[in-house]
PDB file of C-alpha atoms in Angstrom:
ATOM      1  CA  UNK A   1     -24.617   1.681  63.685  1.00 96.00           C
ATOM      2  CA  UNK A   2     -23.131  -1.205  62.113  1.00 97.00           C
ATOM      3  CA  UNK A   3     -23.868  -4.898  63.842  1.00 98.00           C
ATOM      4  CA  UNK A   4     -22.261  -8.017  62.981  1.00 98.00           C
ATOM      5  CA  UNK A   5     -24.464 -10.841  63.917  1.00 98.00           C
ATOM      6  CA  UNK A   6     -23.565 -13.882  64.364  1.00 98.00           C
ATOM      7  CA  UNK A   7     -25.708 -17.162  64.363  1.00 98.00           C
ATOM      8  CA  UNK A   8     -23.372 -19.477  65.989  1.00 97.00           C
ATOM      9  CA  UNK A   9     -22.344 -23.003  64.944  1.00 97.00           C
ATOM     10  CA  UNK A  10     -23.600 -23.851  61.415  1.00 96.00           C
ATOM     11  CA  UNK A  11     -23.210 -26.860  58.659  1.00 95.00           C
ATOM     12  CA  UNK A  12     -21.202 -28.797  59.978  1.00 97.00           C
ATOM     13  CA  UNK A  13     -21.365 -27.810  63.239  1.00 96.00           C
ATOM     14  CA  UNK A  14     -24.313 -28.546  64.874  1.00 96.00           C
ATOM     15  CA  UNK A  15     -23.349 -27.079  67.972  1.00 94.00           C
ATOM     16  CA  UNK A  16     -25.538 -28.360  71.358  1.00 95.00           C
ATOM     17  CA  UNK A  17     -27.768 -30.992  70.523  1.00 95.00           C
ATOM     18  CA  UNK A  18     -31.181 -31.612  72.857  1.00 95.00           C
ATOM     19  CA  UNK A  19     -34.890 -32.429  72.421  1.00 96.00           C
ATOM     20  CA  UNK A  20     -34.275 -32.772  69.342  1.00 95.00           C
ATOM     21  CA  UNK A  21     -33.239 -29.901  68.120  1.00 96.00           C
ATOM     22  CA  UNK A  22     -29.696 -28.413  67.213  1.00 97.00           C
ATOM     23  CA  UNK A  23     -27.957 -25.243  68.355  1.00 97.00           C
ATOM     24  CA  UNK A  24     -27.193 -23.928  64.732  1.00 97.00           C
ATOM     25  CA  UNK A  25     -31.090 -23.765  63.553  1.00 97.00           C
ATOM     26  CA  UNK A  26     -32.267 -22.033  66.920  1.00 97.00           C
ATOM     27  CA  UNK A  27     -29.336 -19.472  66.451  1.00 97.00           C
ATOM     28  CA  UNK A  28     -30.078 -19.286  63.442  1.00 97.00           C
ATOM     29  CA  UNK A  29     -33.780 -18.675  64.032  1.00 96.00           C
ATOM     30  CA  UNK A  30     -33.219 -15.771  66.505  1.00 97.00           C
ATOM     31  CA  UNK A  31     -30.753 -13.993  64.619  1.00 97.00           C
ATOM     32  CA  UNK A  32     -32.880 -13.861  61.102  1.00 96.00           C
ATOM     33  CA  UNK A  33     -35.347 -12.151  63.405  1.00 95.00           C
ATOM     34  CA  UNK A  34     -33.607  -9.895  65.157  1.00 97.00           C
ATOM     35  CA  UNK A  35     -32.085  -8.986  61.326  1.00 95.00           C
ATOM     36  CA  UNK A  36     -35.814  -8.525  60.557  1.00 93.00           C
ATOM     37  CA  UNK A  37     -37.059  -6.195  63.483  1.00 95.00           C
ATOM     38  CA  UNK A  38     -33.790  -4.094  63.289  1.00 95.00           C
ATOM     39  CA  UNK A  39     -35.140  -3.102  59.452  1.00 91.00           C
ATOM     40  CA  UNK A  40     -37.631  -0.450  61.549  1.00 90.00           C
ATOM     41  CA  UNK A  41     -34.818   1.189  62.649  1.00 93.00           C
ATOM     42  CA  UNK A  42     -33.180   4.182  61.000  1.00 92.00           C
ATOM     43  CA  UNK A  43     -29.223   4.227  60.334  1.00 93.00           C
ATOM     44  CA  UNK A  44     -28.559   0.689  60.862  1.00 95.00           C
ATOM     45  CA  UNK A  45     -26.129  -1.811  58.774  1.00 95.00           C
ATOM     46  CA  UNK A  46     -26.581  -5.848  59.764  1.00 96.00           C
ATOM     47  CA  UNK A  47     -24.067  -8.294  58.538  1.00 95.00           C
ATOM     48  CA  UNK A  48     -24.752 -11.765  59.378  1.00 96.00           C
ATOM     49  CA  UNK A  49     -21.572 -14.410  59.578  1.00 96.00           C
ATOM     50  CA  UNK A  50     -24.579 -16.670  58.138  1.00 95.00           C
ATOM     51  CA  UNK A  51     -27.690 -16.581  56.824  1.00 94.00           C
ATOM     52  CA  UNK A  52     -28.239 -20.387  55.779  1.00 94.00           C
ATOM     53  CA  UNK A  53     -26.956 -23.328  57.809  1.00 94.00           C
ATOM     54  CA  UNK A  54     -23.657 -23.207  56.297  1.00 94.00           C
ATOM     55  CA  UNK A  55     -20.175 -23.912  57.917  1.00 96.00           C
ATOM     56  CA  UNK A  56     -18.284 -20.603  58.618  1.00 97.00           C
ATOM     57  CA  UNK A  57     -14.954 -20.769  60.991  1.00 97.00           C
ATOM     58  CA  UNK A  58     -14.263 -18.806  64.018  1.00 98.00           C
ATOM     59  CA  UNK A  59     -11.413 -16.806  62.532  1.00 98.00           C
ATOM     60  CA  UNK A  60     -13.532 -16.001  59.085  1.00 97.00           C
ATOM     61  CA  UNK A  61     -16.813 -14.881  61.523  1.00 98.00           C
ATOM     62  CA  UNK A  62     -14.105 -12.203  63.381  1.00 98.00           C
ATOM     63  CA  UNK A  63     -11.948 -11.314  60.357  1.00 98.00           C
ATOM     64  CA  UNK A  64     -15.246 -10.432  58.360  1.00 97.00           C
ATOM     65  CA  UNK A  65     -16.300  -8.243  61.264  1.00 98.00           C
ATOM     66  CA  UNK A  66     -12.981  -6.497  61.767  1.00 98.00           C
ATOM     67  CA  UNK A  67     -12.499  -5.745  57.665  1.00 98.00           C
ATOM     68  CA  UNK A  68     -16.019  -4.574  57.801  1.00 96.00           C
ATOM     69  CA  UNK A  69     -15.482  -1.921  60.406  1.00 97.00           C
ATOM     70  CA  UNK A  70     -18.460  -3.517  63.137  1.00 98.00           C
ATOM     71  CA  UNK A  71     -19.380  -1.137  65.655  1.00 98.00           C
ATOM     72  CA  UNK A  72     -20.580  -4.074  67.711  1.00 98.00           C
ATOM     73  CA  UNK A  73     -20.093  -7.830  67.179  1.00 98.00           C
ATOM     74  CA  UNK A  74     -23.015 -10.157  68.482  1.00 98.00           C
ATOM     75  CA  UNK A  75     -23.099 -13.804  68.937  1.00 98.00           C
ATOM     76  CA  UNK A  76     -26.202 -15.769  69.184  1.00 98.00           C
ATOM     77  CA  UNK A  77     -25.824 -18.886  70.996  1.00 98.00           C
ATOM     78  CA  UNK A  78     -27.841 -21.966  73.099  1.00 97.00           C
ATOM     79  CA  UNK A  79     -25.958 -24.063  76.349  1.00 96.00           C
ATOM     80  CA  UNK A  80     -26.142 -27.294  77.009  1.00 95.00           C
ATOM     81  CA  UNK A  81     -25.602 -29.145  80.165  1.00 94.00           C
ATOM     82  CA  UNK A  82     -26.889 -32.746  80.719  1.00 91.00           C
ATOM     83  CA  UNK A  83     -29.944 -31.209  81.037  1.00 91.00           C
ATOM     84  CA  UNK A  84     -29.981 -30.482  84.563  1.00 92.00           C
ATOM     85  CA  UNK A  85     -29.035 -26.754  84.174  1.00 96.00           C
ATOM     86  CA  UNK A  86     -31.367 -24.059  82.470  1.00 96.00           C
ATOM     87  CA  UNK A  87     -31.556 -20.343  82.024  1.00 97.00           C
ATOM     88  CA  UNK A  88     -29.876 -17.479  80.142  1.00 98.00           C
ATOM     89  CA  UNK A  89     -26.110 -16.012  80.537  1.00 98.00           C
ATOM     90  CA  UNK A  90     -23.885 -13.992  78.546  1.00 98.00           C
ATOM     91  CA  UNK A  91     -20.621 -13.141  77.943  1.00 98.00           C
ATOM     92  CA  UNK A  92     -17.644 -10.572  77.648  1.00 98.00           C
ATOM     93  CA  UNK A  93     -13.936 -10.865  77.327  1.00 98.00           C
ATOM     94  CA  UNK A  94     -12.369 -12.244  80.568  1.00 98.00           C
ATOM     95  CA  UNK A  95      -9.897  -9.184  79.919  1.00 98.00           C
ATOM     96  CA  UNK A  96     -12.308  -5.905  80.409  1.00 98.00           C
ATOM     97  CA  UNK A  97     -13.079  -4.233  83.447  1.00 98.00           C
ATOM     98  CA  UNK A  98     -16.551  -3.860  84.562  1.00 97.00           C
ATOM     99  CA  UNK A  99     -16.594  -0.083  84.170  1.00 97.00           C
ATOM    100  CA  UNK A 100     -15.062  -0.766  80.309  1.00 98.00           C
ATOM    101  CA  UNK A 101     -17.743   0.447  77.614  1.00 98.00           C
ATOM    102  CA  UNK A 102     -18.314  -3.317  76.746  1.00 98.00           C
ATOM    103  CA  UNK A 103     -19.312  -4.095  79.810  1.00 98.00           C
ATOM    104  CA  UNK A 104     -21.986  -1.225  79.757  1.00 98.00           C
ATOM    105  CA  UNK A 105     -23.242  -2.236  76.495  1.00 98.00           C
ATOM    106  CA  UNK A 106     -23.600  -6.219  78.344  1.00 98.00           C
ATOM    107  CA  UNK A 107     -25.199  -4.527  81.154  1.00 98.00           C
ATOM    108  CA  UNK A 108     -28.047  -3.034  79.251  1.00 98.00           C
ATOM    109  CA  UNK A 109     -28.440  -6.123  76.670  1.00 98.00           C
ATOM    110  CA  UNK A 110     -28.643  -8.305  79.887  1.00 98.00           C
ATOM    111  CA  UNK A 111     -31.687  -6.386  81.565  1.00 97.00           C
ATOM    112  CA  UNK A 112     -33.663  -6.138  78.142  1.00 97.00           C
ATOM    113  CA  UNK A 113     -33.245  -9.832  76.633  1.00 98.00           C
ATOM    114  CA  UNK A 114     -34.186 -11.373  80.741  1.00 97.00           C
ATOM    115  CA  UNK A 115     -36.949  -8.901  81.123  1.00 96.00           C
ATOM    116  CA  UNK A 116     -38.402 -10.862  77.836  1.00 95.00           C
ATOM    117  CA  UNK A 117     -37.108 -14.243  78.003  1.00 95.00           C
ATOM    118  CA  UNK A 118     -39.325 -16.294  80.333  1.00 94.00           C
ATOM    119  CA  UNK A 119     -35.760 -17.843  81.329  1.00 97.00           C
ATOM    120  CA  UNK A 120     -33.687 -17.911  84.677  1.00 96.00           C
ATOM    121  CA  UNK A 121     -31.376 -15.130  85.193  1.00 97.00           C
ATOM    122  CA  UNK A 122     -27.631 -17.022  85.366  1.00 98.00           C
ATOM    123  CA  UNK A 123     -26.060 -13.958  85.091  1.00 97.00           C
ATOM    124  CA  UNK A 124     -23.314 -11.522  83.860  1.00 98.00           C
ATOM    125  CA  UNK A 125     -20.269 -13.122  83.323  1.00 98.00           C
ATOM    126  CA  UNK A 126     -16.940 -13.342  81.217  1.00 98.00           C
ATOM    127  CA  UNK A 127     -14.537 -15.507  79.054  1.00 98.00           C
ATOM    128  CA  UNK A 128     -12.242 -16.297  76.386  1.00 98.00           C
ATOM    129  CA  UNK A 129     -14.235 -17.000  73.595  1.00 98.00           C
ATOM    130  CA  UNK A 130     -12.447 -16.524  70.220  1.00 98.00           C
ATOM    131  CA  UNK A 131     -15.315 -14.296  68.884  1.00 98.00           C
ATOM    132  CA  UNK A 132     -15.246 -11.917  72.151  1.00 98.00           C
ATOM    133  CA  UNK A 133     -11.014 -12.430  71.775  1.00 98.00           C
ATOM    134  CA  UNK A 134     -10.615 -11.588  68.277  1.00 98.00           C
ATOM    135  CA  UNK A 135     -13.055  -9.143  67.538  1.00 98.00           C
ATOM    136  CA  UNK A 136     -11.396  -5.213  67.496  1.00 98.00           C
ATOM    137  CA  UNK A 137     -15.182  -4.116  68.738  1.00 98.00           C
ATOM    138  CA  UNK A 138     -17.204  -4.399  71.320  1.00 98.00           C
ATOM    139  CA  UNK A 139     -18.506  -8.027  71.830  1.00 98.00           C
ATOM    140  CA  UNK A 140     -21.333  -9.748  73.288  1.00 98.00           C
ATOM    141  CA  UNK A 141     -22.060 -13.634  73.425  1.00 98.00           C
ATOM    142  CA  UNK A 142     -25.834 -14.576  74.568  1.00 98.00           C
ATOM    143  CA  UNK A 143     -26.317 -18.320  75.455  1.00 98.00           C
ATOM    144  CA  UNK A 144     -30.383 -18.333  75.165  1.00 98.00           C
ATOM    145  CA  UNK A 145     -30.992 -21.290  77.309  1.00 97.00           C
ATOM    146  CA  UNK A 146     -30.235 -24.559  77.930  1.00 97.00           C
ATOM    147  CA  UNK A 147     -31.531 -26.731  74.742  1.00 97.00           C
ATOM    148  CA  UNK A 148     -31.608 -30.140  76.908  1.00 96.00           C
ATOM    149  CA  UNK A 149     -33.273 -28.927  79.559  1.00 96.00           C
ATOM    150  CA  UNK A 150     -36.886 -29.711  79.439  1.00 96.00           C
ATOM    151  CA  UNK A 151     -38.018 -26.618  80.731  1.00 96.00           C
ATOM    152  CA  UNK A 152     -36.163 -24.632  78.112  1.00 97.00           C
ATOM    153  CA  UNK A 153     -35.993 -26.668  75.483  1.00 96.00           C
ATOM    154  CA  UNK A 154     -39.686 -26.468  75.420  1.00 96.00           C
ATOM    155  CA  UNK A 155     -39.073 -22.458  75.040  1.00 96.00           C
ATOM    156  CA  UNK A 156     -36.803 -22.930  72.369  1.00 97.00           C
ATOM    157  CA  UNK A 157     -39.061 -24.990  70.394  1.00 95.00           C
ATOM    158  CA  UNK A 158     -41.798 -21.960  70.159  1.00 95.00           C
ATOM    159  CA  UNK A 159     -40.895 -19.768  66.780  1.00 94.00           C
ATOM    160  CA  UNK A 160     -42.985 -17.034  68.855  1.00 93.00           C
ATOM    161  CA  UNK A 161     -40.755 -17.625  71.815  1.00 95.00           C
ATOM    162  CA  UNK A 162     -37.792 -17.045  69.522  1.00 96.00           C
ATOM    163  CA  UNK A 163     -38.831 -14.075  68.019  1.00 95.00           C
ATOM    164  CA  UNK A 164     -39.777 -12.569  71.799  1.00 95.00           C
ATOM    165  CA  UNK A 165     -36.166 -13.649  72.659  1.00 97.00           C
ATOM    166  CA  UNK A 166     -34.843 -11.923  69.489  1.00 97.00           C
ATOM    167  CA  UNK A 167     -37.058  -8.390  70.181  1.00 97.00           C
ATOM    168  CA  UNK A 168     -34.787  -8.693  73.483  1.00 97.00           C
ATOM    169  CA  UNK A 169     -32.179  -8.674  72.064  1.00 98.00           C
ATOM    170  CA  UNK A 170     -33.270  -5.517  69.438  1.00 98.00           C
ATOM    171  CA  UNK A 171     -34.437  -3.606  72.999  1.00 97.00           C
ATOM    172  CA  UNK A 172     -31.241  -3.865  74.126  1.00 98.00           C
ATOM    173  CA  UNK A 173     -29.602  -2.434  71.092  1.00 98.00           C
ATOM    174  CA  UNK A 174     -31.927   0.262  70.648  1.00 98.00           C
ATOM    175  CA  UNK A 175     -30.800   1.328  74.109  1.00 97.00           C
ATOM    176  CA  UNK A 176     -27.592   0.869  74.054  1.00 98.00           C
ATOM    177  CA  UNK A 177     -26.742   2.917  70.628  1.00 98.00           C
ATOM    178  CA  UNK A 178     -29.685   4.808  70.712  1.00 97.00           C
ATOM    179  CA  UNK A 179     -31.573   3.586  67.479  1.00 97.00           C
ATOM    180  CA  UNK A 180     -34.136   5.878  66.559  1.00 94.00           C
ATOM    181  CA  UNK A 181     -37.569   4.123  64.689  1.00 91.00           C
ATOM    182  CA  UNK A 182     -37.981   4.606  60.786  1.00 85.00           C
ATOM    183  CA  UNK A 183     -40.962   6.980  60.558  1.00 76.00           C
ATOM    184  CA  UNK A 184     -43.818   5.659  58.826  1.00 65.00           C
ATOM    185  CA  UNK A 185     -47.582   6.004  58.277  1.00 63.00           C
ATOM    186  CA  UNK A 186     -49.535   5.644  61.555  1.00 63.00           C
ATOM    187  CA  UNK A 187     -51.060   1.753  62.159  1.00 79.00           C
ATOM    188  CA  UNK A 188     -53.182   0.263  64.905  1.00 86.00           C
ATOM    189  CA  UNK A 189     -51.967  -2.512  66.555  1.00 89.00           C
ATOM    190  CA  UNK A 190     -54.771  -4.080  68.806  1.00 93.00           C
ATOM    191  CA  UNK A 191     -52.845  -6.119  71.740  1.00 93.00           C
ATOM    192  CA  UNK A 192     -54.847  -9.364  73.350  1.00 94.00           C
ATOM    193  CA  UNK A 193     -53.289  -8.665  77.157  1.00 95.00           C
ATOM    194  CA  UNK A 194     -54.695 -11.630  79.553  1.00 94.00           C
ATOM    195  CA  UNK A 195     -53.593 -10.720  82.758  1.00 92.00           C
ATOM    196  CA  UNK A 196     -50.359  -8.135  84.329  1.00 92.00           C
ATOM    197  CA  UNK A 197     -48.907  -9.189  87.493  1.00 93.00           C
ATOM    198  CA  UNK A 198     -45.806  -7.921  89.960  1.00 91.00           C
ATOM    199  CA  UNK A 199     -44.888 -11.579  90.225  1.00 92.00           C
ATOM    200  CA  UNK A 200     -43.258 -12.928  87.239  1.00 91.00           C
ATOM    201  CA  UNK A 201     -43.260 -16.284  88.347  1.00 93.00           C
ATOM    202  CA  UNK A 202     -47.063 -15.584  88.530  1.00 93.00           C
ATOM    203  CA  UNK A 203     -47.238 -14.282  84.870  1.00 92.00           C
ATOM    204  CA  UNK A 204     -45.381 -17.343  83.591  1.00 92.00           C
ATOM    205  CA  UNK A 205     -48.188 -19.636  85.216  1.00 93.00           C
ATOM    206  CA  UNK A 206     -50.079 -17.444  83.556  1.00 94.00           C
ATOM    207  CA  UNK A 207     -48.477 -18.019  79.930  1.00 91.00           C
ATOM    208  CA  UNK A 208     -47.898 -21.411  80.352  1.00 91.00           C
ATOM    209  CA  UNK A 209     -51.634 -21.732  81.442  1.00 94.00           C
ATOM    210  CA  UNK A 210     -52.514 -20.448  77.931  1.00 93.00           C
ATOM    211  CA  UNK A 211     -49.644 -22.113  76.242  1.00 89.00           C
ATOM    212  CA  UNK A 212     -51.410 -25.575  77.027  1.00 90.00           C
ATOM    213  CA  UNK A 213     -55.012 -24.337  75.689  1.00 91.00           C
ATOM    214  CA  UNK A 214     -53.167 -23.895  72.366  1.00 90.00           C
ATOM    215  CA  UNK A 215     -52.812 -19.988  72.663  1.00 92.00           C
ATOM    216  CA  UNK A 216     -49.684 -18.475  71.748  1.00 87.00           C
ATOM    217  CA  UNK A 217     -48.353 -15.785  74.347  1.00 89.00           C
ATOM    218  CA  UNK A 218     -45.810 -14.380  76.077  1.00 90.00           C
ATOM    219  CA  UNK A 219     -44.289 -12.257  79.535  1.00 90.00           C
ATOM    220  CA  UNK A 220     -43.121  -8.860  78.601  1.00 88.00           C
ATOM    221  CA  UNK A 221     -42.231  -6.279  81.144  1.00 86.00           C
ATOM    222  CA  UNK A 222     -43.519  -3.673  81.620  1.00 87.00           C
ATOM    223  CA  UNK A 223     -43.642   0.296  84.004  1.00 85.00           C
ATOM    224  CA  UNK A 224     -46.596   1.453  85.414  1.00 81.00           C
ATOM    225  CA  UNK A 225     -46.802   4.133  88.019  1.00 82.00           C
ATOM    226  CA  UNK A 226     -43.280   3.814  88.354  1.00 83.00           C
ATOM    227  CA  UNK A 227     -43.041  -0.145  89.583  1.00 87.00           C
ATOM    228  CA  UNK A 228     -42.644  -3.079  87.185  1.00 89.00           C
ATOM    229  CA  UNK A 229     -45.463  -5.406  86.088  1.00 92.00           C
ATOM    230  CA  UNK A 230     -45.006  -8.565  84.175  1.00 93.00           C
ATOM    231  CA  UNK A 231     -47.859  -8.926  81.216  1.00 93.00           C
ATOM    232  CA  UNK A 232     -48.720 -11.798  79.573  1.00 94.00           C
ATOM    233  CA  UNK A 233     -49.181 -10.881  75.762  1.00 93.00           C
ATOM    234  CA  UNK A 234     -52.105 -13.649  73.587  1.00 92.00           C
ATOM    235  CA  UNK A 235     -51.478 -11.787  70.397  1.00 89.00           C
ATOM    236  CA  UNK A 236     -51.153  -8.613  68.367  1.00 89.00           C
ATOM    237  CA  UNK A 237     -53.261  -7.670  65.597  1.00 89.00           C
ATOM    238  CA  UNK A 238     -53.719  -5.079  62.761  1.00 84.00           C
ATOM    239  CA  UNK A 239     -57.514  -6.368  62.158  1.00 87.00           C
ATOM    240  CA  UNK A 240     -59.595  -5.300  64.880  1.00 89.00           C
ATOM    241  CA  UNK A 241     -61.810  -8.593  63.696  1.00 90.00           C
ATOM    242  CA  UNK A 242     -59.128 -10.685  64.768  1.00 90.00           C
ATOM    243  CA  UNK A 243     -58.090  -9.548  67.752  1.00 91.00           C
ATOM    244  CA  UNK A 244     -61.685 -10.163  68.759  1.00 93.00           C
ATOM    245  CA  UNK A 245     -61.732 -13.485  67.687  1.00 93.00           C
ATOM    246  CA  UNK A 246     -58.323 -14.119  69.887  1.00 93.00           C
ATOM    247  CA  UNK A 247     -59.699 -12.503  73.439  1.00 93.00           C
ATOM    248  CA  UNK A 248     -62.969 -13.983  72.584  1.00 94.00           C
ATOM    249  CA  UNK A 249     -60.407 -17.911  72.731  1.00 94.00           C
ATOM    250  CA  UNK A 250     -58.256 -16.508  75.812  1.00 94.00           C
ATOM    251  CA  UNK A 251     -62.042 -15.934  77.663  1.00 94.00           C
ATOM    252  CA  UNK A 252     -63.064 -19.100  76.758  1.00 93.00           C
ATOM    253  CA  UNK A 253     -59.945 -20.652  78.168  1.00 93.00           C
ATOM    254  CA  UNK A 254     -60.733 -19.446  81.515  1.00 93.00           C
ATOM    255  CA  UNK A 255     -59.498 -15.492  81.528  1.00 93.00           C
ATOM    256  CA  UNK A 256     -62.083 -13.605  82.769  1.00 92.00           C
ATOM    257  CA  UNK A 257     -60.462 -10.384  82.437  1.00 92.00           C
ATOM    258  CA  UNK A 258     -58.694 -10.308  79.630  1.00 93.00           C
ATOM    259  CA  UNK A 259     -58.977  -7.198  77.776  1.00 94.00           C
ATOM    260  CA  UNK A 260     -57.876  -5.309  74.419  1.00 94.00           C
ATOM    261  CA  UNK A 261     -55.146  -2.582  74.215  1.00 92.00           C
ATOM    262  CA  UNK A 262     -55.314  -0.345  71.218  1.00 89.00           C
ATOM    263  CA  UNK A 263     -52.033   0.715  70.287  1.00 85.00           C
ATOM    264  CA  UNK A 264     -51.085   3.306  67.390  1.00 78.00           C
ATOM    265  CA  UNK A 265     -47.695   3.103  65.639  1.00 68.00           C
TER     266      UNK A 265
END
């Protein structure tokens, strides 16, 4: 599979401007690590548009795709409204049909990136967006919050939040084309889980709880017996040692139950 990513804005172009941050780095950000997690999968090509914070046009981002031969052209972007409006939304031509493979491909990159996110759901929608326009492939544009909205912008701000947002983004991929994981060598990935919950709202009280005792974590979904559970994520380690030290901080913060999942890869 061949995906043409696509930080949007760039040099020049800051893009959305809020708390101060700019669009163009926190695209930027999110698409580097998607590039990054996509290297564990087999029989994938990533071209980026950029890979600096440099000024590339609309026309040269979709001509570069096209000439390339893109199976699938995705755009990484941030709203901005005011900062009264929040969540995430993305985008398809305004010309497909919901039934059109496009729109198949947005359906399953929509349920993957919210299900990780920690962001309000705005929705499926559609456009006319030069780079969903132009592009001879299928096309998806993801507008990954609101940057001047305090609630998100605080989200955005999080380089673990980003990369969470950008393994979204690689689940939904996966999915959608199939990708099949390199095989390697067996590791042991010890997981600091402090609490799973069928309420997500609950499980983002949760994270946020932790978030303001200085620990790091996150709301990932999750299937057990059959029925989603949100749980909150404090950490992953490859040194047992470490994890330790990390449930021994999420206790101490006031999680009682927090446990350790041993995980092999």
């Amino acid at each position: 599979m061949k995906l043409y990513l696509d930080p949007g804005h760039g040099g020049s172009d800051p893009g959305a401007h809020g708390n101060g941050m700019n669009e163009k780095d926190i695209t930027l950000d999110i698409a580097l690590n998607i590039r990054t997690i996509l290297t564990n999968y087999e029989n994938v090509q990533v071209k980026m548009s950029r890979t600096t914070d440099q000024t590339v046009s609309l026309t040269e981002r979709t001509n570069q795709a096209n000439s390339w031969g893109a199976d699938y052209f995705l755009s990484i972007h941030c709203n901005s409204f005011n900062g009264s409006a929040q969540g995430y939304e993305d985008y398809i031509h305004s010309s497909l049909s919901d039934s059109s493979q496009t729109a198949k491909y947005q359906d399953t990159l929509h349920k993957a990136i919210v299900d990780l996110n920690q962001l309000n759901d705005r929705g499926q929608k559609k456009a006319n967006f030069h780079v969903l326009r132009e592009s001879s492939m299928p096309a998806l544009l993801t507008e990954n919050g609101f940057i001047d909205n305090e609630h998100d912008g605080a989200l955005l701000k999080k380089p673990a939040w980003r990369k969470q947002v950008a393994q979204g983004h690689v689940n939904g991929l996966v999915k959608a084309f199939n990708l099949k994981r390199k095989q390697e060598g067996a590791t042991i990935i010890y997981r600091i889980i402090a609490g799973s919950f069928k309420s997500k709202e609950n499980a983002n009280d949760r994270a946020d709880f932790l978030q303001t005792n200085g620990i790091e974590s996150f709301v990932g979904a999750i299937t057990i017996s059959g029925e989603q559970w949100y749980r909150v994520q404090a950490g992953a380690f490859s040194d047992q040692e470490n994890a330790e030290k990390r449930l021994n901080e999420v206790i101490k913060a006031g999680v009682k139950d927090a446990f350790i999942v041993k995980e092999k890869r």
